[in-house]
Amino acid sequence: MTPHPYKNKTGLARLVQALRNSTSGMRAAWRTESAFRQEGTLILALVPLAFWLGHDGMQRAALAGSALLVPVVELLNTAIEYTVDRVSLEPHELSKTAKDMGSAAVLLTLVLCAVVWLAILLPRLA
């Protein structure tokens, strides 16, 4: 078994190791997950737009936050899928359900993002 990456690390060393692990995870997701690449590309446009279109800090936070939440949930969904596949590639109803629930979480986050953007931007068009 691999030793825990934070064992015997404290303070700055622990933070640096956590940053390395996070960066490694995002790189792996970018390399292997087309949905993560698509969502990542989308937030590169949406986050700057959020700061341009938001009238105040709350609107900017809602617009940017809802956009940034999508790849966060995608990463969690991917982690679930990888974990299920690590346990067994054999078809099983619980495995399917776990993966479907992760996918549903991504869908709900996309809906949330759309609702936030529409709620803030549509009144301006009326």
PDB file of C-alpha atoms in Angstrom, residues 4-7 9-26:
ATOM      1  CA  HIS A   4      -0.388   8.591   2.637  1.00  0.00           C
ATOM      2  CA  PRO A   5       0.952  11.613   0.685  1.00  0.00           C
ATOM      3  CA  TYR A   6       0.656  13.914   3.720  1.00  0.00           C
ATOM      4  CA  LYS A   7       2.294  11.598   6.259  1.00  0.00           C
ATOM      5  CA  LYS A   9       4.087  16.748   6.484  1.00  0.00           C
ATOM      6  CA  THR A  10       2.763  19.855   8.149  1.00  0.00           C
ATOM      7  CA  GLY A  11       2.304  23.506   7.347  1.00  0.00           C
ATOM      8  CA  LEU A  12       3.643  24.680   4.016  1.00  0.00           C
ATOM      9  CA  ALA A  13       4.967  21.252   2.969  1.00  0.00           C
ATOM     10  CA  ARG A  14       1.475  19.780   3.387  1.00  0.00           C
ATOM     11  CA  LEU A  15      -0.060  22.610   1.346  1.00  0.00           C
ATOM     12  CA  VAL A  16       2.516  22.195  -1.428  1.00  0.00           C
ATOM     13  CA  GLN A  17       1.826  18.444  -1.575  1.00  0.00           C
ATOM     14  CA  ALA A  18      -1.932  19.072  -1.691  1.00  0.00           C
ATOM     15  CA  LEU A  19      -1.430  21.542  -4.551  1.00  0.00           C
ATOM     16  CA  ARG A  20       0.664  18.981  -6.444  1.00  0.00           C
ATOM     17  CA  ASN A  21      -2.030  16.341  -5.978  1.00  0.00           C
ATOM     18  CA  SER A  22      -4.779  18.732  -7.097  1.00  0.00           C
ATOM     19  CA  THR A  23      -2.819  19.808 -10.152  1.00  0.00           C
ATOM     20  CA  SER A  24      -2.134  16.177 -11.032  1.00  0.00           C
ATOM     21  CA  GLY A  25      -5.845  15.381 -10.776  1.00  0.00           C
ATOM     22  CA  MET A  26      -6.842  18.284 -13.013  1.00  0.00           C
TER      23      MET A  26
END
